[in-house]
mmCIF file with all atom_site columns, C-alpha atoms in Angstrom:
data_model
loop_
_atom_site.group_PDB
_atom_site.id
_atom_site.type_symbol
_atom_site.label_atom_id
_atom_site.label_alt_id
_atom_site.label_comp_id
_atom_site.label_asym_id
_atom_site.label_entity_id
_atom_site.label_seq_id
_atom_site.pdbx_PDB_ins_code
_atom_site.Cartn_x
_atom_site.Cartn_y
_atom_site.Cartn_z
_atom_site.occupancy
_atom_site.B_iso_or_equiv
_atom_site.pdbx_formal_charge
_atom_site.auth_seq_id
_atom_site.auth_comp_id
_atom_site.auth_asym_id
_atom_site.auth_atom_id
_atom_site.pdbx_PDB_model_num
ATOM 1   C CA . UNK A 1 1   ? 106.679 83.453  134.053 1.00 47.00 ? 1   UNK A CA 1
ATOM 2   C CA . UNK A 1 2   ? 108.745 80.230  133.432 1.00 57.00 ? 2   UNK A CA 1
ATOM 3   C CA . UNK A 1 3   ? 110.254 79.654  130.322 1.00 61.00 ? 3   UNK A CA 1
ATOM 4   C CA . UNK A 1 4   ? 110.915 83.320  129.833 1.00 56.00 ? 4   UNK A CA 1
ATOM 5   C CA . UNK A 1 5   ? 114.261 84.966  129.343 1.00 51.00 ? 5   UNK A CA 1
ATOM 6   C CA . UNK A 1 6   ? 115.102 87.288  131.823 1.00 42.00 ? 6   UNK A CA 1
ATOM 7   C CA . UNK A 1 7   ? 114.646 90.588  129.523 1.00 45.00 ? 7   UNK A CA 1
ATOM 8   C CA . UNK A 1 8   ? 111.204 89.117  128.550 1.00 43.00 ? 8   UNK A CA 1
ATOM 9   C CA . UNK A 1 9   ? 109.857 88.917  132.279 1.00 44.00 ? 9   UNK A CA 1
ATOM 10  C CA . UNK A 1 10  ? 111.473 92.644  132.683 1.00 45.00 ? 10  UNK A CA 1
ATOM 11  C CA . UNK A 1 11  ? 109.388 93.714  129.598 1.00 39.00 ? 11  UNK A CA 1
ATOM 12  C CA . UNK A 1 12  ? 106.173 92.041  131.029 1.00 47.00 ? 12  UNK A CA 1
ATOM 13  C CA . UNK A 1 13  ? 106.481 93.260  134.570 1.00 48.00 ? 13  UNK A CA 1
ATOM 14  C CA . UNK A 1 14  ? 106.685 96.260  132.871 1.00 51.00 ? 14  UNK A CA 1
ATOM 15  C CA . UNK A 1 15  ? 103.776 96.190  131.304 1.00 46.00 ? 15  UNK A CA 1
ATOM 16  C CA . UNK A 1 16  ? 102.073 95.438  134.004 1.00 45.00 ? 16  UNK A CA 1
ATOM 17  C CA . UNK A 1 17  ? 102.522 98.042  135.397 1.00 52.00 ? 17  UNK A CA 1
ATOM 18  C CA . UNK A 1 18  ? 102.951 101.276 132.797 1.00 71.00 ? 18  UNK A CA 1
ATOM 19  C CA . UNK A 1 19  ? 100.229 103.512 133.318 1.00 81.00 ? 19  UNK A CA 1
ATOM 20  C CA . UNK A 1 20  ? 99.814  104.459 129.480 1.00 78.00 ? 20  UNK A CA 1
ATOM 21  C CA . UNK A 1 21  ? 99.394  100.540 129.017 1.00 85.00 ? 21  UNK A CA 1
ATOM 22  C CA . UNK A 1 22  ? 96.352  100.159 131.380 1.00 85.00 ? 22  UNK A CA 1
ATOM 23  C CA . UNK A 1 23  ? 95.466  103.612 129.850 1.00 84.00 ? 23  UNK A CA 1
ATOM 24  C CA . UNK A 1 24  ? 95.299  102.849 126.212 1.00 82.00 ? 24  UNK A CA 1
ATOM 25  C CA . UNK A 1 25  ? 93.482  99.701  126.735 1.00 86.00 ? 25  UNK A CA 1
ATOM 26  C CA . UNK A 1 26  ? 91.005  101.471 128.547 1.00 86.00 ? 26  UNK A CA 1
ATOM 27  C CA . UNK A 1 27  ? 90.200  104.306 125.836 1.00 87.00 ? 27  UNK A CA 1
ATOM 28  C CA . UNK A 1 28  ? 90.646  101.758 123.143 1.00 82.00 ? 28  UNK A CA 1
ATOM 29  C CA . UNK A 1 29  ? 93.891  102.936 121.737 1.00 90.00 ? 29  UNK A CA 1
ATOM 30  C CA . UNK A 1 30  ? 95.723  100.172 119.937 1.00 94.00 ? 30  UNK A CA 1
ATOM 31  C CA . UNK A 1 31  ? 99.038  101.493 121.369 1.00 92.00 ? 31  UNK A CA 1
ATOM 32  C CA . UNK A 1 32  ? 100.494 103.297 124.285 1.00 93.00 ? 32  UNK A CA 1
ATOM 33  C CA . UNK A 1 33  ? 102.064 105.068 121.781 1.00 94.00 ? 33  UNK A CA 1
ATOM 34  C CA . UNK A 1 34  ? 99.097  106.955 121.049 1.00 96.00 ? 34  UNK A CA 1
ATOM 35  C CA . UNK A 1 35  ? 99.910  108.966 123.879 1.00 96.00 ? 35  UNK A CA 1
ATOM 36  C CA . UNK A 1 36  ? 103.120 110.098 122.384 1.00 97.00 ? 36  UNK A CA 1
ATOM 37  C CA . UNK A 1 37  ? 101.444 111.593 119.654 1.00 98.00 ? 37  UNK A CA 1
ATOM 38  C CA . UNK A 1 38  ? 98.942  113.231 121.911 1.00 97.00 ? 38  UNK A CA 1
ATOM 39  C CA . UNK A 1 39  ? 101.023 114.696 124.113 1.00 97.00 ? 39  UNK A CA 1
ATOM 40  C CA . UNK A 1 40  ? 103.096 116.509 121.608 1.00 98.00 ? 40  UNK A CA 1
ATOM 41  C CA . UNK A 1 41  ? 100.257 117.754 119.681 1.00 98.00 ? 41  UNK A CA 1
ATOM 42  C CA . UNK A 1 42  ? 98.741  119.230 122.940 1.00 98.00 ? 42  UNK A CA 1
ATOM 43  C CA . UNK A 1 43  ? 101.805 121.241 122.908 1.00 97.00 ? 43  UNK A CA 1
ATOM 44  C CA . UNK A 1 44  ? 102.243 122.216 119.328 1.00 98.00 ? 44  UNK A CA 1
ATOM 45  C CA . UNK A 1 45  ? 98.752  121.856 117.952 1.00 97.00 ? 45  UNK A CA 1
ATOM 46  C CA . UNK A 1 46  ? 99.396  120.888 113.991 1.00 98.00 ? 46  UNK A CA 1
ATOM 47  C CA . UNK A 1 47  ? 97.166  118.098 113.768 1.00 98.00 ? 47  UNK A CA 1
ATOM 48  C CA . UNK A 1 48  ? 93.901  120.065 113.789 1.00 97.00 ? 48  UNK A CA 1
ATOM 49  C CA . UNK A 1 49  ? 95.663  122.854 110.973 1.00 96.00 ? 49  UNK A CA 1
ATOM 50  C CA . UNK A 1 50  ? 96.432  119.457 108.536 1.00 98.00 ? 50  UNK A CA 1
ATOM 51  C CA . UNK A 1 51  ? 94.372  119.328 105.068 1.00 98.00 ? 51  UNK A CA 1
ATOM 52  C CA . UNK A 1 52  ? 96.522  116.371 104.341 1.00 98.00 ? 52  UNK A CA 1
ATOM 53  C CA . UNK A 1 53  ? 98.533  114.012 106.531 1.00 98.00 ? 53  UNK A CA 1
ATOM 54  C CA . UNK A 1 54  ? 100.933 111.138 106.067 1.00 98.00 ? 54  UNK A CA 1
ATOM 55  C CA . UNK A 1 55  ? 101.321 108.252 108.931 1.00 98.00 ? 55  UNK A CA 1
ATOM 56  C CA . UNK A 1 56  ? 104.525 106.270 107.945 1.00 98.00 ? 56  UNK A CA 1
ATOM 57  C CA . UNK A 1 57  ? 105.227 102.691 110.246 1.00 96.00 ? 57  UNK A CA 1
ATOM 58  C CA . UNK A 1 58  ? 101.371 103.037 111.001 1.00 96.00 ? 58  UNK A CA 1
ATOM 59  C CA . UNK A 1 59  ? 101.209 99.429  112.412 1.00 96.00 ? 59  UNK A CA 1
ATOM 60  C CA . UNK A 1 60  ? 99.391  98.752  115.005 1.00 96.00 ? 60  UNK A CA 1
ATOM 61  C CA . UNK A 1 61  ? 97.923  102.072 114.048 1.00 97.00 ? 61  UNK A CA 1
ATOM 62  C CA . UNK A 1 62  ? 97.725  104.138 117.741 1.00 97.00 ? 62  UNK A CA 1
ATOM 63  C CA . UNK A 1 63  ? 98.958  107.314 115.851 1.00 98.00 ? 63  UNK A CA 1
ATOM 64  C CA . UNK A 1 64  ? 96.698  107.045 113.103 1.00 98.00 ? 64  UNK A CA 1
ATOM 65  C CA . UNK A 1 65  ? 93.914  107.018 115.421 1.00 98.00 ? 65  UNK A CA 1
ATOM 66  C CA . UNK A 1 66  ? 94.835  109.788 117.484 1.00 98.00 ? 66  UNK A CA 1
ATOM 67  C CA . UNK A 1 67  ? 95.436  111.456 114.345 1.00 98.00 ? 67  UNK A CA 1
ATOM 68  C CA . UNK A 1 68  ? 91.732  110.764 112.830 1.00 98.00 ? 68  UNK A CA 1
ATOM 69  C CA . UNK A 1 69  ? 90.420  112.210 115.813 1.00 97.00 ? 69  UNK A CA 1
ATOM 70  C CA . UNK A 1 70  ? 91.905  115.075 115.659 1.00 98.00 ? 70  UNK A CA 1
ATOM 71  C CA . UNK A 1 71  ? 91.891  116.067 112.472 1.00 98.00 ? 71  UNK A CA 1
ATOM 72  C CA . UNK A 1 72  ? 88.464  114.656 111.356 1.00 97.00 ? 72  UNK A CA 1
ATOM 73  C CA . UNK A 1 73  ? 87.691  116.265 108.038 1.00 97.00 ? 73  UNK A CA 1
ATOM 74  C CA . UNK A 1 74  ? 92.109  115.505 106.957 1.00 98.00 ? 74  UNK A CA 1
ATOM 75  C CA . UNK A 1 75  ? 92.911  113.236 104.074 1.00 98.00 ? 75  UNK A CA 1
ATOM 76  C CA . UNK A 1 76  ? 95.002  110.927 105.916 1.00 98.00 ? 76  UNK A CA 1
ATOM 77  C CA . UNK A 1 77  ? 97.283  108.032 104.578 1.00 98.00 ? 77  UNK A CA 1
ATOM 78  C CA . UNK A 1 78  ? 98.907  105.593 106.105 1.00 98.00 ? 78  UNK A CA 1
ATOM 79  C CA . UNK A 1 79  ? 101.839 103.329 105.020 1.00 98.00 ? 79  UNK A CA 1
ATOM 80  C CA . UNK A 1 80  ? 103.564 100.144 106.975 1.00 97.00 ? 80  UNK A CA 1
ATOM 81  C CA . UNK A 1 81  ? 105.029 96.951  106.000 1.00 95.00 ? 81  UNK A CA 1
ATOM 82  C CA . UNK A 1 82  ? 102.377 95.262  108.144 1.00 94.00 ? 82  UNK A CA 1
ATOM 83  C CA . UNK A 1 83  ? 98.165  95.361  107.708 1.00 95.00 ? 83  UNK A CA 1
ATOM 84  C CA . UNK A 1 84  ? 96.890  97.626  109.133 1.00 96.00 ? 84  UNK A CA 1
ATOM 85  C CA . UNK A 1 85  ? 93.220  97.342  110.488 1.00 97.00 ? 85  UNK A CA 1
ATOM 86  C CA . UNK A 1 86  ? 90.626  100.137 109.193 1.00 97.00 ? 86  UNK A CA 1
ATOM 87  C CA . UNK A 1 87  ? 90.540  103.384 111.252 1.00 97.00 ? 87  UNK A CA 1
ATOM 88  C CA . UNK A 1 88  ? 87.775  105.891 110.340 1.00 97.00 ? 88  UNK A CA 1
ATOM 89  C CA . UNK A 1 89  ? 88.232  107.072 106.761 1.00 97.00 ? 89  UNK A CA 1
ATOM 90  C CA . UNK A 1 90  ? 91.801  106.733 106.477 1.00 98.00 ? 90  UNK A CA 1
ATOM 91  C CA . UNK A 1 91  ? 93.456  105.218 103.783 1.00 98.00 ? 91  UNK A CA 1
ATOM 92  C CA . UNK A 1 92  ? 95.581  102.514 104.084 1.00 98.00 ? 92  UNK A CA 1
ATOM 93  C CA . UNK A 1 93  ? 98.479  101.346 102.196 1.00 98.00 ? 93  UNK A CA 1
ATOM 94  C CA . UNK A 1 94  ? 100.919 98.118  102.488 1.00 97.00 ? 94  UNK A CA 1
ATOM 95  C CA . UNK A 1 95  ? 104.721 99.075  101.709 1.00 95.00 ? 95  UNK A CA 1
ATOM 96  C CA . UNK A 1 96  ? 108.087 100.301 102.354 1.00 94.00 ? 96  UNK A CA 1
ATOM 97  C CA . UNK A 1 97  ? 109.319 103.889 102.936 1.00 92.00 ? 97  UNK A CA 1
ATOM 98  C CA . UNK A 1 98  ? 112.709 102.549 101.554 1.00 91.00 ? 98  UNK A CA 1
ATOM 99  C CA . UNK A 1 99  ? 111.106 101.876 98.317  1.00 93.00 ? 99  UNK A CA 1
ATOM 100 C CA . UNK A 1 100 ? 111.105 104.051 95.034  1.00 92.00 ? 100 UNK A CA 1
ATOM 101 C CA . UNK A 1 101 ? 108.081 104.011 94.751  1.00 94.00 ? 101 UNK A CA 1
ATOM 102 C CA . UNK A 1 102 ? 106.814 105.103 97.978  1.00 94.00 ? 102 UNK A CA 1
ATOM 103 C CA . UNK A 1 103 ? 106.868 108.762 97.702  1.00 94.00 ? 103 UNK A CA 1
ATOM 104 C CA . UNK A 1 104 ? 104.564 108.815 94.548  1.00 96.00 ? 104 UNK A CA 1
ATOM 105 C CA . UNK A 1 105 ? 102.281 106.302 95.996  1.00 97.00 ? 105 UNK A CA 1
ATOM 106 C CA . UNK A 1 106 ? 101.904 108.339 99.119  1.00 97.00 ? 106 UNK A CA 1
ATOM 107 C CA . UNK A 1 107 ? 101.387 111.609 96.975  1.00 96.00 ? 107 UNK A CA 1
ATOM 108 C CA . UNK A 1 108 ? 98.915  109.702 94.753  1.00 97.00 ? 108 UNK A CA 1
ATOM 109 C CA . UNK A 1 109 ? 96.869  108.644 97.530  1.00 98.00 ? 109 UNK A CA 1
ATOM 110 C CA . UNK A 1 110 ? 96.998  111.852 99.232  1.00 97.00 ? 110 UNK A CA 1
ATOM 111 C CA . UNK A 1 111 ? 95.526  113.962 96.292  1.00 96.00 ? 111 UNK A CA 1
ATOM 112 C CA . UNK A 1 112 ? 98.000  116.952 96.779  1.00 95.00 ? 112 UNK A CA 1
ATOM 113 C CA . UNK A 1 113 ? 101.117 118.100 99.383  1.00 97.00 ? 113 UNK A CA 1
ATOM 114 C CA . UNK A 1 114 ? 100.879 117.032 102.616 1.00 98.00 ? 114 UNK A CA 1
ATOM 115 C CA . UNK A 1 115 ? 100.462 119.276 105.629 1.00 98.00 ? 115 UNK A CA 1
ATOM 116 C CA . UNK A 1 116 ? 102.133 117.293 108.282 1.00 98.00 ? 116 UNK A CA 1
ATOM 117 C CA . UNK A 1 117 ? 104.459 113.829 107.761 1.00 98.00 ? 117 UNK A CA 1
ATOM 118 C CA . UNK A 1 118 ? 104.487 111.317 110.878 1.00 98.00 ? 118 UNK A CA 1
ATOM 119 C CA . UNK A 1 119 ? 106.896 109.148 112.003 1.00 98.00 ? 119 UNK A CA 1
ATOM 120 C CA . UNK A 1 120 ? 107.149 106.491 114.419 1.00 96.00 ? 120 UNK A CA 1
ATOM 121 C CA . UNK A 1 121 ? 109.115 104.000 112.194 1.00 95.00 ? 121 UNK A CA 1
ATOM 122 C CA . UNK A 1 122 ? 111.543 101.689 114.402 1.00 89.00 ? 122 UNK A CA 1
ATOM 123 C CA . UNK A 1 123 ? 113.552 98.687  113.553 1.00 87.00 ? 123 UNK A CA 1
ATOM 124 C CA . UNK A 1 124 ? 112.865 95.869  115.461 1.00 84.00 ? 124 UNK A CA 1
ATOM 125 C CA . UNK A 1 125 ? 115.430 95.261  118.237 1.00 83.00 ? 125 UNK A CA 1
ATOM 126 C CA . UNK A 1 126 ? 118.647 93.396  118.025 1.00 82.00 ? 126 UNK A CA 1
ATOM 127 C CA . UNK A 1 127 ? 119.712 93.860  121.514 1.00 80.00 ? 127 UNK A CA 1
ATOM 128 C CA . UNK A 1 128 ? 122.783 95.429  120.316 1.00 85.00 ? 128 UNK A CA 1
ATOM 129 C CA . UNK A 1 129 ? 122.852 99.406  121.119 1.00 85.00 ? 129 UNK A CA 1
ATOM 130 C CA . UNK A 1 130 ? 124.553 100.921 118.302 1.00 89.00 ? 130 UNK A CA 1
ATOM 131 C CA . UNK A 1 131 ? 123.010 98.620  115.946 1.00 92.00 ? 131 UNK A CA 1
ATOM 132 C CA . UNK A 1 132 ? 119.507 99.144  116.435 1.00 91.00 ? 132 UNK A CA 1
ATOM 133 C CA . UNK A 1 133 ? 120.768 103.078 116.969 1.00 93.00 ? 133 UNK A CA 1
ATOM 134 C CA . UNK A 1 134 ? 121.809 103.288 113.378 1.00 93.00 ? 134 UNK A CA 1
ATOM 135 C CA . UNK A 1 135 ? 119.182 101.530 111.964 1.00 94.00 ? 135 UNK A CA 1
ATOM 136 C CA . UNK A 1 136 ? 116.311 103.743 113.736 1.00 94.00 ? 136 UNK A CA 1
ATOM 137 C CA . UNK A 1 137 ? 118.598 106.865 112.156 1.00 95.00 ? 137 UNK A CA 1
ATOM 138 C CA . UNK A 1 138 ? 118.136 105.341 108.638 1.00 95.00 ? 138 UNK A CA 1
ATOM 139 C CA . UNK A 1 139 ? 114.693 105.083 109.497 1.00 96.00 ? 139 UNK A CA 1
ATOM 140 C CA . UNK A 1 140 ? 114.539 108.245 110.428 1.00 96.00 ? 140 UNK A CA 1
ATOM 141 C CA . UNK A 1 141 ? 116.627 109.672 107.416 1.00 96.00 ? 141 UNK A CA 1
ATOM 142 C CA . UNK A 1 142 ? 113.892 107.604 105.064 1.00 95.00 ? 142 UNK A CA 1
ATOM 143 C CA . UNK A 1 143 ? 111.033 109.970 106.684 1.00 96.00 ? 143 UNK A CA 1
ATOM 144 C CA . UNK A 1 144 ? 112.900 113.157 105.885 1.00 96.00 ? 144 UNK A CA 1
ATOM 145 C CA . UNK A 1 145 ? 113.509 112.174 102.743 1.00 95.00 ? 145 UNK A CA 1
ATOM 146 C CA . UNK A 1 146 ? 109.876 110.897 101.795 1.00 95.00 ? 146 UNK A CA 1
ATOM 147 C CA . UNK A 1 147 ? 108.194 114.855 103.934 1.00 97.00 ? 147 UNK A CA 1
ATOM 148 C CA . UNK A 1 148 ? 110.850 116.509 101.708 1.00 96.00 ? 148 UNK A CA 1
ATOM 149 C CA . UNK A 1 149 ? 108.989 114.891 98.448  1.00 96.00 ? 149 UNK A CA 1
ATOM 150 C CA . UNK A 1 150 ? 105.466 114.989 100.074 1.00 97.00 ? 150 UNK A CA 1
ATOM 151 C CA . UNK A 1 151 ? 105.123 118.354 101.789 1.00 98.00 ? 151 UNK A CA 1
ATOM 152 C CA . UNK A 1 152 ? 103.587 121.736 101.495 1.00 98.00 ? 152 UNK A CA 1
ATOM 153 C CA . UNK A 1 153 ? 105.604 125.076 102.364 1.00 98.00 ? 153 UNK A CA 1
ATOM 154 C CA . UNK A 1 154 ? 105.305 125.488 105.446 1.00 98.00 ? 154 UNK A CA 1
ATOM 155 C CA . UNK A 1 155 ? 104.238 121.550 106.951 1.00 98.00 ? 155 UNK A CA 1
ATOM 156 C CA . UNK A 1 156 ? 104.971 120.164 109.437 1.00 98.00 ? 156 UNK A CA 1
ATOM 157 C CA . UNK A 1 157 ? 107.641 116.850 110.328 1.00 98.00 ? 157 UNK A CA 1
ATOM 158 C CA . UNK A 1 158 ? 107.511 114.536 113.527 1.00 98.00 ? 158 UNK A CA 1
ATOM 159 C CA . UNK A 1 159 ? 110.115 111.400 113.376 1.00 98.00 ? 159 UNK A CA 1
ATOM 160 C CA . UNK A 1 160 ? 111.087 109.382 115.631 1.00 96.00 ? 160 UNK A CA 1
ATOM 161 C CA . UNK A 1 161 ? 114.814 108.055 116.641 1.00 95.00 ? 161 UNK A CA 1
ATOM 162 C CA . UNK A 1 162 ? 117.468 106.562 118.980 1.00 91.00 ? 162 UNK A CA 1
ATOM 163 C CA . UNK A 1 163 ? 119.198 109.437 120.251 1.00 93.00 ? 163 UNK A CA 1
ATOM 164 C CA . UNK A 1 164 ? 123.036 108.752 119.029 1.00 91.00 ? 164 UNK A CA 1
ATOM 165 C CA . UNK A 1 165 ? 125.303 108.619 116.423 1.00 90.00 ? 165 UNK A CA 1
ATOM 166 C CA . UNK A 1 166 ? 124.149 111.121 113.211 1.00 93.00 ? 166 UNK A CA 1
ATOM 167 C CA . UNK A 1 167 ? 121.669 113.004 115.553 1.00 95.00 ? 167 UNK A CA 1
ATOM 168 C CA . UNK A 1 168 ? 122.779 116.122 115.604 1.00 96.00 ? 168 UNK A CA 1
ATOM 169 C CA . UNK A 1 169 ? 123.706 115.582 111.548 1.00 96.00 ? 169 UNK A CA 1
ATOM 170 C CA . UNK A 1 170 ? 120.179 114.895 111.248 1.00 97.00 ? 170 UNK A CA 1
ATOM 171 C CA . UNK A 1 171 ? 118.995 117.790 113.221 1.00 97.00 ? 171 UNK A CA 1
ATOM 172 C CA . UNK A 1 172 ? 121.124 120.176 111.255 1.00 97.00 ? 172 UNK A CA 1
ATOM 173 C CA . UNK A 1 173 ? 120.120 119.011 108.207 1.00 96.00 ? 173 UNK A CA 1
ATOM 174 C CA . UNK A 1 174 ? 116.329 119.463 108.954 1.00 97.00 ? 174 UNK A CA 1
ATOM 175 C CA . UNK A 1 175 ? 117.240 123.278 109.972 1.00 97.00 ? 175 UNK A CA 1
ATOM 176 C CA . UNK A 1 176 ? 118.238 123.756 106.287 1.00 96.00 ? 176 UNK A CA 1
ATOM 177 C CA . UNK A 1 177 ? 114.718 123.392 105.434 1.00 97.00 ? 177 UNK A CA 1
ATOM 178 C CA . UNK A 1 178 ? 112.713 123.491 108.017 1.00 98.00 ? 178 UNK A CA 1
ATOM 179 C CA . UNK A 1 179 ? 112.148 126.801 110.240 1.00 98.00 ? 179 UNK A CA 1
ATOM 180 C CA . UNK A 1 180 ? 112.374 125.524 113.879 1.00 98.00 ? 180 UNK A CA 1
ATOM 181 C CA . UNK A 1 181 ? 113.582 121.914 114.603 1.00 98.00 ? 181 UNK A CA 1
ATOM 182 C CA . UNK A 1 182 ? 112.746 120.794 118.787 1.00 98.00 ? 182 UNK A CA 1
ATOM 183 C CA . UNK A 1 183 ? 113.266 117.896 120.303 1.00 97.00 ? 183 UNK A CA 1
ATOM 184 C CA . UNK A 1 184 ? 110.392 116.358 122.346 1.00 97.00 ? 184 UNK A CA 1
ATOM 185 C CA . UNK A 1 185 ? 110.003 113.773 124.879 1.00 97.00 ? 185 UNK A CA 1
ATOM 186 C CA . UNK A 1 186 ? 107.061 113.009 125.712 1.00 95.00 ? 186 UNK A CA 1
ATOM 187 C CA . UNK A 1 187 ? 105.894 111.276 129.256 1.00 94.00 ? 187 UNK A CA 1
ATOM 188 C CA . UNK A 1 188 ? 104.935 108.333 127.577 1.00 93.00 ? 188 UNK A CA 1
ATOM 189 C CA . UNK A 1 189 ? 108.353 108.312 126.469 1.00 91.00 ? 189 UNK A CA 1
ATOM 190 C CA . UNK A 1 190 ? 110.070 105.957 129.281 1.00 84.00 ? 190 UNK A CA 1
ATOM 191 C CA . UNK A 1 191 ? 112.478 107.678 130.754 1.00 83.00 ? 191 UNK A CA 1
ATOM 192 C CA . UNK A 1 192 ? 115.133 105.019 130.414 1.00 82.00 ? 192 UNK A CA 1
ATOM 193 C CA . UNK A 1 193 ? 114.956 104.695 126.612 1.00 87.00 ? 193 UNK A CA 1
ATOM 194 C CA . UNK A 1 194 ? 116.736 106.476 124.247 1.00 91.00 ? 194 UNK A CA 1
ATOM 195 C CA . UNK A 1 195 ? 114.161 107.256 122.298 1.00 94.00 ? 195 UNK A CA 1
ATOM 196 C CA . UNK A 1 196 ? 113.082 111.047 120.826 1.00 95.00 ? 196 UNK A CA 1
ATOM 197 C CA . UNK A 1 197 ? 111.270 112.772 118.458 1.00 97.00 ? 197 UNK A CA 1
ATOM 198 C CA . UNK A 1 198 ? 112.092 115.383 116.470 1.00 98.00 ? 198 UNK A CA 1
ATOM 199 C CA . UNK A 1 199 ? 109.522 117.828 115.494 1.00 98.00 ? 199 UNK A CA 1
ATOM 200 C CA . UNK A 1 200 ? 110.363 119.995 112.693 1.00 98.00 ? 200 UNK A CA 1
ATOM 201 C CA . UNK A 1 201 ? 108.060 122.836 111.455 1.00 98.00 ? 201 UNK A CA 1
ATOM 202 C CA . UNK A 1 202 ? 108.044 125.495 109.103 1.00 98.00 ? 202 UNK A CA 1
ATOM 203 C CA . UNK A 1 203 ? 109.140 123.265 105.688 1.00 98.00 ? 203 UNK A CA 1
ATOM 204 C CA . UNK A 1 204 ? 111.044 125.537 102.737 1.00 97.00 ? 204 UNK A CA 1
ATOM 205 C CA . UNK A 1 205 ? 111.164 123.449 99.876  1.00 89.00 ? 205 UNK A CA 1
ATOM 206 C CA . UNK A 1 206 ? 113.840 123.406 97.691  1.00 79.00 ? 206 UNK A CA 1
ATOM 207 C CA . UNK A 1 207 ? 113.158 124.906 93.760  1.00 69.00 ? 207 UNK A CA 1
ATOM 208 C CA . UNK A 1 208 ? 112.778 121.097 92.386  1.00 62.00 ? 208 UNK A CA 1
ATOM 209 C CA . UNK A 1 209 ? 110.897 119.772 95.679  1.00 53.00 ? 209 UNK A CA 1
ATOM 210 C CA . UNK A 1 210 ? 107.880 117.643 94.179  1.00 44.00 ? 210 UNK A CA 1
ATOM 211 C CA . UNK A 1 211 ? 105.898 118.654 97.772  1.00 45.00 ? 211 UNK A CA 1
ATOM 212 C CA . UNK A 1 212 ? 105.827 122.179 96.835  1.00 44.00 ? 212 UNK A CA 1
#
């Protein structure tokens, strides 16, 4: 390993050695965050219920696989800044959820409201804590606002985020319209990382919502 900074031969040893990592490369997931997904679908079981689902920061695409799977007959679109390689009959779209137009493209694509919104958008890494913690919350705050323009009554919204400043803000504001709000972590989910996901279910649109 010489030539590599310290924190990179920490990330590869790592690697080496996660379980989920030898796991998804076995199964043929293209991430061992597929398993994140998984897991919290075992518990909650929306996937399978979906007509219509959204997969925003799709890239490399483990969620949108584990989300094909499961929900085979779904309309399913995915959006990232990145290509994205084919995965069953999904569609596939290159953009930003920051951008005005993303919403309507989404909803275009989709051919009516969505039944569950994903998540698992994260900025890439500074190496400065709060920094990279406030931009994963405007990440975060991006997906609420595109489920709130793209969902059914009812749906479903997972998002991921660096536990920290605006949390609980955020988790307040999805109990406004949203029925039950939990937070999950998931065993793929290293246990020294910050990171969670909310799961919010139960979506009550506002009068002027475009979703409903």
């Amino acid at each position: 390993m010489r030539g590599r900074t310290v924190s990179e031969q920490r990330w590869l040893r790592r690697q080496q050695t996660d379980p989920f990592v030898a796991a998804a490369a076995k199964e043929g997931y293209r991430s061992r965050s597929a398993y994140k997904l998984a897991a919290i679908d075992d518990r909650h079981d929306f996937l399978r219920r979906s007509r219509r689902i959204v997969d925003l920061g799709s890239a490399p695409g483990g969620w949108l696989q584990v989300a094909v799977a499961r929900a085979p007959t779904a309309r399913i679109v995915a959006l990232d800044l990145q290509t994205v390689a084919p995965v069953g009959d999904a569609i596939i779209l290159e953009g930003d959820a920051f951008a005005a137009d993303a919403a309507e493209r989404l909803r275009s694509a989709l051919g009516g409201p969505a039944d569950a919104v994903l998540s698992d958008m994260a900025p890439p890494a500074t190496g400065h804590r709060s920094t990279d913690q406030l931009r994963s919350l405007a990440l975060a705050e991006a997906a609420v606002d595109c489920a709130a323009a793209l969902l059914a009554p009812g749906g479903t919204l997972l998002v991921k985020l660096i536990r920290g400043q605006g949390e609980e803000d955020l988790v307040r504001a999805l109990g406004d319209t949203f029925a039950e709000v939990r937070r999950e972590k998931p065993p793929a989910s290293r246990s020294d990382s910050s990171e969670m996901f909310l799961l919010a279910s139960g979506f009550r649109p506002s009068p002027d919502s475009a979703g409903g």
